[in-house]
Short mmCIF file of C-alpha atoms and ligand atoms in Angstrom, two decimals:
data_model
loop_
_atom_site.label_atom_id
_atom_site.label_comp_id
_atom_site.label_asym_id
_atom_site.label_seq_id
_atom_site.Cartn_x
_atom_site.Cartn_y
_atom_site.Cartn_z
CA UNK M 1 0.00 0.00 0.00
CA UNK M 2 1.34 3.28 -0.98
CA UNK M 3 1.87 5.46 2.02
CA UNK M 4 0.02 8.92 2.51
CA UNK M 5 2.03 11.79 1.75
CA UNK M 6 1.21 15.41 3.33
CA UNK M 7 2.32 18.69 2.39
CA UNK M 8 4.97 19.57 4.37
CA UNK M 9 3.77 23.27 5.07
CA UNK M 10 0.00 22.98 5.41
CA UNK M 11 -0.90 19.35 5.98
CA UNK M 12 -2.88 18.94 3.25
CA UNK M 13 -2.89 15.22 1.60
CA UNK M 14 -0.78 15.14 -1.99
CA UNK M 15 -3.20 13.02 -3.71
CA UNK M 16 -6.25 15.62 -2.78
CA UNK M 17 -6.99 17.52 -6.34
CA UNK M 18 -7.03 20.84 -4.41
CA UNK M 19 -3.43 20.15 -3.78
CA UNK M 20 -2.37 21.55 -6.88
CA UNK M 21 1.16 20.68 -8.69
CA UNK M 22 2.94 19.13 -6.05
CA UNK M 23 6.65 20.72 -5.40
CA UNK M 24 8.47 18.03 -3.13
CA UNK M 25 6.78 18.04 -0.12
CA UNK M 26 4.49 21.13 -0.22
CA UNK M 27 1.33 21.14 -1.92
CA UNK M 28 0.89 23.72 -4.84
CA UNK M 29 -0.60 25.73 -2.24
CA UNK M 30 2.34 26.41 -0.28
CA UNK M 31 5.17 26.48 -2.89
CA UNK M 32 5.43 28.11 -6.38
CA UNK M 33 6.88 26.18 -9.42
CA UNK M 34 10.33 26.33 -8.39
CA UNK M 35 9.92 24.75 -4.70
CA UNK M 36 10.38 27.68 -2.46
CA UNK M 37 7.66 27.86 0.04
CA UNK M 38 5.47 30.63 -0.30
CA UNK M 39 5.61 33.56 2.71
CA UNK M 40 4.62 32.32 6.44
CA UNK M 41 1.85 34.96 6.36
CA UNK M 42 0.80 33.80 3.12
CA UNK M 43 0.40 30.25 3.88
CA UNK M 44 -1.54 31.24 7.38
CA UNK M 45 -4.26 33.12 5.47
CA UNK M 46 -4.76 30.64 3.24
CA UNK M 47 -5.45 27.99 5.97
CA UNK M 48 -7.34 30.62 8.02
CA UNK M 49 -9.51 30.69 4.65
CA UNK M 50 -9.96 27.29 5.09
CA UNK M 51 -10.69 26.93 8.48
CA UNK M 52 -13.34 29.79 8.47
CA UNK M 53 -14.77 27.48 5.18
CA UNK M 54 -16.20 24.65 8.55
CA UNK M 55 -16.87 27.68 10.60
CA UNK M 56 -18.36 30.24 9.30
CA UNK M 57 -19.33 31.47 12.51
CA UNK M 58 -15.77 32.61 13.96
CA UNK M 59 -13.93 35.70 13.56
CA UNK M 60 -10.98 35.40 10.45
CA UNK M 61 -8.66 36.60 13.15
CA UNK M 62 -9.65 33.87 15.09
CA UNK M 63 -8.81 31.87 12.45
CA UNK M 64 -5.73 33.40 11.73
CA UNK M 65 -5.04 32.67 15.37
CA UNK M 66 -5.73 29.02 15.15
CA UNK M 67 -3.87 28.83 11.72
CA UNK M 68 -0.81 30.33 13.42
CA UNK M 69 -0.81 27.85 16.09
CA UNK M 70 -1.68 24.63 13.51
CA UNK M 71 1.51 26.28 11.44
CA UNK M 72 3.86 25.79 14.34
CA UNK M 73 3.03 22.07 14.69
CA UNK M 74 4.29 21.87 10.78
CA UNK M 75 7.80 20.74 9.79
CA UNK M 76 8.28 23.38 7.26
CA UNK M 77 7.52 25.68 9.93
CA UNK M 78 8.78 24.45 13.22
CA UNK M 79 11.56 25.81 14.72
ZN1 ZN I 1 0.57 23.03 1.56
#
């Protein structure tokens, strides 16, 4: 069985279509078409987009909030 593979930045599954064109480890999402990862900030809102996408009832700085937090529990982001 082939194993799941998960952007390295975001989290998001490599096989999902919304991934885009994979670069490495980071979905299409996160880097641009030469591998480097896209800005921190960058990255955050776009997961704070998707968060507020299940919850439309919180705040987008909440989200950016939560987004920050699930960013530090990323390897591309970890320090
Ligand atoms: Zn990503």
């Amino acid at each position: 069985m082939e194993q799941m593979q998960f952007c390295h930045s975001c989290g998001m599954p490599l096989q999902n279509p919304m991934a885009g064109i994979v670069q490495g480890n980071y979905c299409g999402n996160c880097a641009n078409e030469s591998g480097h990862l896209n800005p921190r900030e960058a990255v955050q809102a776009g997961i704070a987009h998707w968060l507020m996408s299940f919850s439309p009832d919180v705040t987008m700085e909440i989200c950016m909030t939560r987004a920050d937090h699930y960013l530090k529990a990323m390897p591309a982001w970890a320090k």
